[in-house]
Every structure is written in structure tokens, then in C-alpha cells.
Amino acid sequence: MSLAAIWSGNFHQIRNSRGSKCCFKLFRLHTEFIPGKVLDAGRCNPQSFTTRSEGSTWKSQSSKSSSINLKLHDGTVGSSTNINTNQLQLHEFKAIQCYDLQEKIADNKVIIDRPATILVFDIETTGFSRRNERIIEFALRDLIGGKNSTFQTLVNPEKVVLNTDVHGISSYMVNRPDVPRFEELVPILLQYVRSRQMAGKPVLWVAHNGRRFDVPFIIKEFQRCSEEVPADWLFIDTLPLARQLVKPDGSKLTSLSLKALREHYDIPLVGPAHRAMQDVTTLCYVLQRITFDLKLTVPELMDRAFRASDINTVPP
């Protein structure tokens, strides 16, 4: 089987973040993350983050406020979310169920054996240089779907944002005490990924142009925090895959940008482009179509994956 069959069922309804006043959010978190490993209390300071920021260029017919508290409870990260929502539009997406699944019957229950946890992710930054610039937004989606399958947050870069025209994220939105710095985000992110990860299986991270941009930025941010990217994190860049695509007339695509791929596949744009979660949503659909066209399975994707250690970490 190929990845073409990964689209089945439904994503739980996901709110369109356009115009949202909540810029730091762990979507629908109402549970404690206790995946078997607990965080070292010395690595995470109990702290609350609450944001109510709104981009000046956003137009919305909705309003939402969110208060998120992230605290340590007996060595584990607990999270509680209080959300008041008045949203006119809800967007429902199909869930992605991984291909090459082996169904096993045990005690009248179907057990799905998946080769990896697949996370599609995207970042927004203050610029292109991973040495001088910083991540200001991070979003991911677990392709299995289900509860707590999305993760999104603004990140405090502790510097002025000069490229607001690219993504709509201003200095005011991120340089605030209630927006986490990356060093505060790392333990939360690690705990979240562990809560989604299947025992003994790797995590496959998917990004467009990830090898040259997203992954080096993440590596550099981890280095600043004296952390290492986990060895069982694999990365796949969809840009080289897109280079293999051809049009119906047999010609190559003239552009391989995410926008061009979205238009090539007639995928509707949900929310503003160049915001992390909107680009993640687009890439989820693009990934499904690319893997269908190229007849790629999950194991074949994993064969093309690279590790953080494969990236030249010398800043450009």
C-alpha cells in the first residue's frame, strides 16, 4: 500500500486561527502528559503563559481568548486550558492514517502497527540566518489525528521582528513576558512529542524545504538551550519529492514553493499563508497528493529521511 490511503476518517474540528487573539496555544489540551517519562524538575521552571495578541492586518468575524497554564505536578508537565470561543467558521479536515499499517486482532480489539509517528511542522522566523535570527512561531500536526493532535505557539525571540510583512507577526506580538522563549518551550515540546510517540518507534518530521531551513533552525535553537535533538527524530523534506513531479503533459513544475504546490493540486487556502499552522495544514494535503503521485509508502519515506546529525550545523 502507498501513502495515498492515509486520508480517512475526520480530523476533530480545528479552529481557523485567522483573527485569533490567542497566539500561544496547545490546541484542546485538557489532559496531563504522562507518557512514562517525566521531566526533570530542574529543566522546567513552573510558569504561566497567557497571550492575547492580534495582528494588525488580520480581519476576523470571530473572537477568542485563551489562558494556558503550564506547571510541574510531581515531576510531570500538566496543562490546563480555558477557552472562551465565539467562532463563526469551523474547518473540518480529513485525518491522515498512515499507510502500511498492520492490523492485529487481540481481545476483540484492532491494534494498528504504525512504522512511525508522522508530524508535519512549520516555523516562522525573524529572517533567514540561523546564526543571527530566531524562531517566532512553531506549529505541528500529528497525521494520526485525534485528540491533542495539533500543537502551536508563538515564540519570544527577544529581538525586534523586522520582517512582519512576510508573516504578519510583529515585535509586539512576540516580545512579551507571556510568550515563551524557546528555552522554555523545549521541555514542553519534548514532552508533547513523547506523548504522541509510539513505544519503540521513531518520529518522522515533515517540512517543506526542511533540510535547508526548518531543521537547521531547530538544531540551532536546541543548541542555544544546551539540548540535543533526540536521536530517534527523523526528518523528511518534501522539496526533493516535489522535484520529481510532472504535469499531465509530462513537463516539470515551474515552481516548487508550497504556494505553487497548493495551486498545482487545487488545494484551498485556509487562513493566511506564511503562518505556521496554516502552512502545516497545506503541507498535510500536499504530502498526501505527492505520495500518491510518486507511489511512496511510509517505509520508503523513512528511507529518504535524514537525522539532525546529518546537517552541517555551521551557521551560514
CSV table of C-alpha atoms in Angstrom, one decimal:
chain,number,residue,atom,x,y,z
A,1,MET,CA,0.0,0.0,0.0
A,2,SER,CA,1.1,3.6,-0.5
A,3,LEU,CA,0.5,6.8,1.4
A,4,ALA,CA,-2.5,7.5,-0.8
A,5,ALA,CA,-4.7,5.8,1.7
A,6,ILE,CA,-3.6,7.8,4.7
A,7,TRP,CA,-6.6,10.1,4.4
A,8,SER,CA,-9.6,8.5,6.1
A,9,GLY,CA,-11.9,9.5,8.9
A,10,ASN,CA,-12.0,13.1,10.1
A,11,PHE,CA,-9.8,15.5,12.0
A,12,HIS,CA,-11.5,16.7,15.0
A,13,GLN,CA,-12.7,20.2,14.1
A,14,ILE,CA,-9.8,22.6,14.0
A,15,ARG,CA,-10.3,26.3,14.5
A,16,ASN,CA,-9.1,28.7,11.9
A,17,SER,CA,-6.5,30.8,13.7
A,18,ARG,CA,-7.1,33.8,11.4
A,19,GLY,CA,-8.0,36.7,13.6
A,20,SER,CA,-7.5,34.7,16.7
A,21,LYS,CA,-6.4,36.6,19.8
A,22,CYS,CA,-4.8,33.6,21.2
A,23,CYS,CA,-1.3,33.3,19.8
A,24,PHE,CA,0.2,30.7,22.3
A,25,LYS,CA,-2.0,27.7,22.3
A,26,LEU,CA,-1.7,24.0,22.8
A,27,PHE,CA,-4.8,23.1,20.9
A,28,ARG,CA,-7.5,21.4,23.0
A,29,LEU,CA,-5.2,20.4,25.9
A,30,HIS,CA,-7.3,19.3,28.8
A,31,THR,CA,-5.1,16.5,30.0
A,32,GLU,CA,-1.8,15.9,31.7
A,33,PHE,CA,1.1,14.5,29.6
A,34,ILE,CA,2.4,11.4,31.4
A,35,PRO,CA,3.9,9.2,28.7
A,36,GLY,CA,6.1,7.1,31.0
A,37,LYS,CA,8.9,9.6,31.3
A,38,VAL,CA,8.8,12.6,33.4
A,39,LEU,CA,10.6,15.8,33.0
A,40,ASP,CA,13.5,16.7,35.3
A,41,ALA,CA,12.0,19.4,37.5
A,42,GLY,CA,15.3,21.3,37.2
A,43,ARG,CA,14.8,21.7,33.5
A,44,CYS,CA,11.5,23.4,33.5
A,45,ASN,CA,10.5,26.4,35.7
A,46,PRO,CA,6.8,26.5,36.7
A,47,GLN,CA,5.5,29.3,34.7
A,48,SER,CA,2.2,30.5,33.2
A,49,PHE,CA,1.9,31.9,29.7
A,50,THR,CA,-1.1,33.8,28.7
A,51,THR,CA,-1.4,35.8,25.4
A,52,ARG,CA,-4.0,38.0,23.9
A,53,SER,CA,-2.3,39.3,20.8
A,54,GLU,CA,-3.8,40.2,17.5
A,55,GLY,CA,-2.1,41.0,14.2
A,56,SER,CA,-2.9,44.5,12.9
A,57,THR,CA,-3.6,43.2,9.4
A,58,TRP,CA,-6.0,40.5,10.4
A,59,LYS,CA,-9.7,40.8,9.7
A,60,SER,CA,-12.0,38.5,11.6
A,61,GLN,CA,-15.6,37.8,12.5
A,62,SER,CA,-14.6,35.9,15.5
A,63,SER,CA,-13.2,36.4,18.9
A,64,LYS,CA,-11.4,34.1,21.2
A,65,SER,CA,-9.5,34.4,24.5
A,66,SER,CA,-7.3,31.7,25.9
A,67,SER,CA,-5.5,31.2,29.2
A,68,ILE,CA,-3.0,28.4,29.4
A,69,ASN,CA,-1.1,27.4,32.5
A,70,LEU,CA,1.8,25.0,32.2
A,71,LYS,CA,3.1,23.8,35.5
A,72,LEU,CA,5.0,20.9,37.0
A,73,HIS,CA,3.0,18.4,39.1
A,74,ASP,CA,5.0,15.9,40.9
A,75,GLY,CA,7.7,16.0,38.2
A,76,THR,CA,5.3,15.8,35.2
A,77,VAL,CA,4.0,18.6,33.0
A,78,GLY,CA,0.4,19.3,33.5
A,79,SER,CA,-1.6,21.7,31.3
A,80,SER,CA,-5.0,23.3,31.6
A,81,THR,CA,-6.7,25.4,29.1
A,82,ASN,CA,-9.6,27.7,29.5
A,83,ILE,CA,-11.0,28.9,26.2
A,84,ASN,CA,-14.0,31.1,25.5
A,85,THR,CA,-14.9,31.0,21.9
A,86,ASN,CA,-17.3,32.8,19.6
A,87,GLN,CA,-16.2,31.5,16.2
A,88,LEU,CA,-18.4,31.7,13.1
A,89,GLN,CA,-16.4,29.3,11.0
A,90,LEU,CA,-15.0,25.9,11.8
A,91,HIS,CA,-12.9,24.0,9.3
A,92,GLU,CA,-13.1,20.2,9.3
A,93,PHE,CA,-10.3,18.2,7.8
A,94,LYS,CA,-9.7,14.6,7.0
A,95,ALA,CA,-7.4,12.7,9.3
A,96,ILE,CA,-4.3,11.1,7.9
A,97,GLN,CA,-3.9,7.5,8.8
A,98,CYS,CA,-0.5,6.1,8.0
A,99,TYR,CA,-0.1,3.6,5.2
A,100,ASP,CA,1.4,0.2,5.5
A,101,LEU,CA,-0.5,-0.4,8.7
A,102,GLN,CA,-0.7,-3.9,10.1
A,103,GLU,CA,-4.0,-4.6,11.8
A,104,LYS,CA,-3.9,-7.2,14.6
A,105,ILE,CA,-6.8,-8.6,16.4
A,106,ALA,CA,-6.3,-9.0,20.2
A,107,ASP,CA,-9.1,-9.4,22.7
A,108,ASN,CA,-11.6,-8.3,20.1
A,109,LYS,CA,-9.8,-5.1,19.5
A,110,VAL,CA,-8.0,-4.0,16.4
A,111,ILE,CA,-4.4,-3.0,17.0
A,112,ILE,CA,-2.7,-0.8,14.4
A,113,ASP,CA,1.0,-1.2,14.0
A,114,ARG,CA,2.4,2.0,12.6
A,115,PRO,CA,6.1,2.3,11.5
A,116,ALA,CA,6.5,5.9,12.8
A,117,THR,CA,4.7,8.8,14.3
A,118,ILE,CA,4.5,11.4,11.5
A,119,LEU,CA,4.5,15.1,12.4
A,120,VAL,CA,4.1,17.8,9.8
A,121,PHE,CA,5.6,21.0,11.0
A,122,ASP,CA,6.5,24.6,10.1
A,123,ILE,CA,8.2,27.5,11.7
A,124,GLU,CA,8.2,31.3,11.1
A,125,THR,CA,11.4,33.2,11.9
A,126,THR,CA,12.8,36.7,12.1
A,127,GLY,CA,15.0,36.1,9.0
A,128,PHE,CA,17.0,33.5,7.1
A,129,SER,CA,20.2,33.3,9.1
A,130,ARG,CA,20.0,30.6,11.8
A,131,ARG,CA,23.0,32.2,13.4
A,132,ASN,CA,21.5,35.7,13.8
A,133,GLU,CA,17.8,35.1,13.5
A,134,ARG,CA,15.3,33.3,15.8
A,135,ILE,CA,12.1,31.2,15.6
A,136,ILE,CA,9.0,33.2,16.4
A,137,GLU,CA,6.3,30.6,15.7
A,138,PHE,CA,6.2,26.8,15.8
A,139,ALA,CA,3.3,24.5,14.7
A,140,LEU,CA,2.9,20.8,14.1
A,141,ARG,CA,0.2,18.3,13.3
A,142,ASP,CA,0.2,14.6,14.1
A,143,LEU,CA,-1.1,12.9,11.0
A,144,ILE,CA,-2.8,10.2,13.0
A,145,GLY,CA,-5.2,12.9,14.1
A,146,GLY,CA,-7.4,12.6,17.2
A,147,LYS,CA,-7.4,14.4,20.5
A,148,ASN,CA,-4.5,16.9,21.1
A,149,SER,CA,-3.1,16.2,17.6
A,150,THR,CA,-2.0,19.8,16.9
A,151,PHE,CA,0.5,22.0,18.7
A,152,GLN,CA,1.0,25.7,18.0
A,153,THR,CA,2.7,28.6,19.8
A,154,LEU,CA,4.3,31.9,19.2
A,155,VAL,CA,7.9,32.1,20.5
A,156,ASN,CA,9.6,35.1,22.1
A,157,PRO,CA,12.8,35.8,20.1
A,158,GLU,CA,14.0,38.5,22.5
A,159,LYS,CA,14.8,40.7,19.5
A,160,VAL,CA,13.0,43.0,17.1
A,161,VAL,CA,11.0,41.4,14.3
A,162,LEU,CA,11.9,43.3,11.1
A,163,ASN,CA,10.1,41.0,8.6
A,164,THR,CA,6.5,41.4,9.8
A,165,ASP,CA,5.4,41.9,6.1
A,166,VAL,CA,6.3,38.3,5.4
A,167,HIS,CA,4.2,36.5,8.1
A,168,GLY,CA,2.2,39.2,9.9
A,169,ILE,CA,3.9,38.6,13.2
A,170,SER,CA,5.0,41.8,14.9
A,171,SER,CA,7.5,42.5,17.6
A,172,TYR,CA,4.6,43.4,19.9
A,173,MET,CA,3.0,40.0,19.4
A,174,VAL,CA,6.1,38.0,20.5
A,175,ASN,CA,8.3,40.2,22.7
A,176,ARG,CA,6.1,39.8,25.7
A,177,PRO,CA,6.6,38.0,29.1
A,178,ASP,CA,3.6,35.8,28.5
A,179,VAL,CA,5.0,34.4,25.2
A,180,PRO,CA,7.5,31.6,25.9
A,181,ARG,CA,11.2,31.8,24.9
A,182,PHE,CA,12.5,28.8,23.0
A,183,GLU,CA,14.3,27.5,26.1
A,184,GLU,CA,11.0,27.5,27.9
A,185,LEU,CA,9.3,25.8,25.0
A,186,VAL,CA,11.8,22.9,24.6
A,187,PRO,CA,10.8,20.8,27.6
A,188,ILE,CA,7.1,21.3,26.7
A,189,LEU,CA,7.7,20.3,23.1
A,190,LEU,CA,9.7,17.2,24.1
A,191,GLN,CA,7.0,16.1,26.5
A,192,TYR,CA,4.3,16.7,23.9
A,193,VAL,CA,6.1,14.6,21.2
A,194,ARG,CA,6.7,11.8,23.7
A,195,SER,CA,3.0,11.8,24.5
A,196,ARG,CA,2.3,11.2,20.7
A,197,GLN,CA,5.2,8.8,20.1
A,198,MET,CA,4.6,5.1,19.8
A,199,ALA,CA,6.9,3.0,22.0
A,200,GLY,CA,10.0,1.8,20.2
A,201,LYS,CA,9.1,3.7,17.0
A,202,PRO,CA,10.8,6.8,15.6
A,203,VAL,CA,9.2,10.2,15.0
A,204,LEU,CA,9.2,11.3,11.3
A,205,TRP,CA,9.1,15.1,11.0
A,206,VAL,CA,7.9,16.5,7.6
A,207,ALA,CA,8.6,20.1,6.4
A,208,HIS,CA,8.9,21.8,3.0
A,209,ASN,CA,12.4,22.9,2.4
A,210,GLY,CA,13.1,21.5,5.8
A,211,ARG,CA,16.7,20.4,5.2
A,212,ARG,CA,17.9,23.9,4.3
A,213,PHE,CA,15.6,26.0,6.6
A,214,ASP,CA,13.4,24.5,9.2
A,215,VAL,CA,15.6,21.7,10.6
A,216,PRO,CA,18.8,23.8,10.8
A,217,PHE,CA,16.9,26.5,12.7
A,218,ILE,CA,15.6,23.9,15.2
A,219,ILE,CA,19.0,22.4,15.6
A,220,LYS,CA,20.5,25.9,16.4
A,221,GLU,CA,17.7,26.7,18.8
A,222,PHE,CA,18.3,23.4,20.7
A,223,GLN,CA,22.0,24.2,20.8
A,224,ARG,CA,21.3,27.6,22.4
A,225,CYS,CA,19.4,25.7,25.1
A,226,SER,CA,22.3,23.2,25.5
A,227,GLU,CA,19.9,20.5,24.3
A,228,GLU,CA,20.3,17.9,21.6
A,229,VAL,CA,17.7,16.9,19.1
A,230,PRO,CA,16.6,13.4,20.0
A,231,ALA,CA,18.3,10.6,18.0
A,232,ASP,CA,15.0,9.0,17.2
A,233,TRP,CA,13.7,12.1,15.4
A,234,LEU,CA,13.9,11.6,11.6
A,235,PHE,CA,13.3,14.4,9.1
A,236,ILE,CA,11.9,14.3,5.5
A,237,ASP,CA,12.0,17.3,3.2
A,238,THR,CA,9.1,17.4,0.7
A,239,LEU,CA,11.0,19.8,-1.7
A,240,PRO,CA,13.1,17.0,-3.2
A,241,LEU,CA,10.0,14.9,-3.6
A,242,ALA,CA,8.3,17.8,-5.4
A,243,ARG,CA,11.2,17.9,-7.9
A,244,GLN,CA,10.0,14.5,-9.2
A,245,LEU,CA,6.5,15.7,-10.0
A,246,VAL,CA,5.4,16.2,-13.6
A,247,LYS,CA,2.4,17.9,-15.2
A,248,PRO,CA,-0.1,16.0,-17.3
A,249,ASP,CA,1.8,17.0,-20.4
A,250,GLY,CA,5.0,15.5,-18.9
A,251,SER,CA,6.7,18.8,-18.1
A,252,LYS,CA,8.2,19.7,-14.8
A,253,LEU,CA,6.6,22.2,-12.4
A,254,THR,CA,7.9,25.7,-12.9
A,255,SER,CA,7.9,26.5,-9.2
A,256,LEU,CA,8.2,24.2,-6.2
A,257,SER,CA,7.2,26.6,-3.5
A,258,LEU,CA,4.4,25.4,-1.1
A,259,LYS,CA,2.1,28.0,-2.7
A,260,ALA,CA,2.8,26.7,-6.1
A,261,LEU,CA,2.2,23.1,-5.0
A,262,ARG,CA,-1.1,24.1,-3.3
A,263,GLU,CA,-2.2,25.7,-6.6
A,264,HIS,CA,-1.0,22.7,-8.6
A,265,TYR,CA,-3.2,20.4,-6.6
A,266,ASP,CA,-6.1,22.9,-6.3
A,267,ILE,CA,-5.9,22.9,-2.5
A,268,PRO,CA,-7.9,25.7,-0.9
A,269,LEU,CA,-6.0,28.1,1.3
A,270,VAL,CA,-7.3,28.0,4.9
A,271,GLY,CA,-6.3,31.2,6.8
A,272,PRO,CA,-3.4,33.5,5.9
A,273,ALA,CA,-0.4,32.0,4.2
A,274,HIS,CA,3.0,32.1,5.9
A,275,ARG,CA,1.5,31.5,9.3
A,276,ALA,CA,2.9,28.2,10.8
A,277,MET,CA,-0.4,26.3,11.3
A,278,GLN,CA,-1.9,27.3,8.0
A,279,ASP,CA,1.2,26.2,6.2
A,280,VAL,CA,1.2,22.9,8.1
A,281,THR,CA,-2.4,22.3,7.0
A,282,THR,CA,-1.5,23.0,3.4
A,283,LEU,CA,1.5,20.7,3.6
A,284,CYS,CA,-0.6,17.9,5.0
A,285,TYR,CA,-2.7,17.9,1.8
A,286,VAL,CA,0.4,18.4,-0.4
A,287,LEU,CA,2.1,15.4,1.2
A,288,GLN,CA,-0.9,13.2,0.6
A,289,ARG,CA,-1.0,14.2,-3.1
A,290,ILE,CA,2.8,13.9,-3.7
A,291,THR,CA,3.0,10.5,-2.1
A,292,PHE,CA,0.0,9.4,-4.2
A,293,ASP,CA,1.6,10.6,-7.4
A,294,LEU,CA,5.0,9.1,-6.6
A,295,LYS,CA,3.5,5.9,-5.0
A,296,LEU,CA,5.6,6.3,-1.9
A,297,THR,CA,5.0,4.2,1.3
A,298,VAL,CA,5.9,5.3,4.8
A,299,PRO,CA,8.9,2.9,4.9
A,300,GLU,CA,10.1,4.5,1.6
A,301,LEU,CA,9.7,7.9,3.1
A,302,MET,CA,11.7,6.8,6.1
A,303,ASP,CA,14.5,5.5,3.8
A,304,ARG,CA,14.8,9.0,2.4
A,305,ALA,CA,14.8,10.7,5.8
A,306,PHE,CA,17.8,12.3,7.5
A,307,ARG,CA,18.8,13.0,11.1
A,308,ALA,CA,19.8,16.2,12.8
A,309,SER,CA,23.4,14.8,12.9
A,310,ASP,CA,23.4,14.8,9.1
A,311,ILE,CA,23.0,18.6,8.9
A,312,ASN,CA,26.0,20.9,8.7
A,313,THR,CA,25.5,22.9,11.8
A,314,VAL,CA,27.9,25.7,10.9
A,315,PRO,CA,25.8,28.8,10.7
A,316,PRO,CA,25.6,30.3,7.2
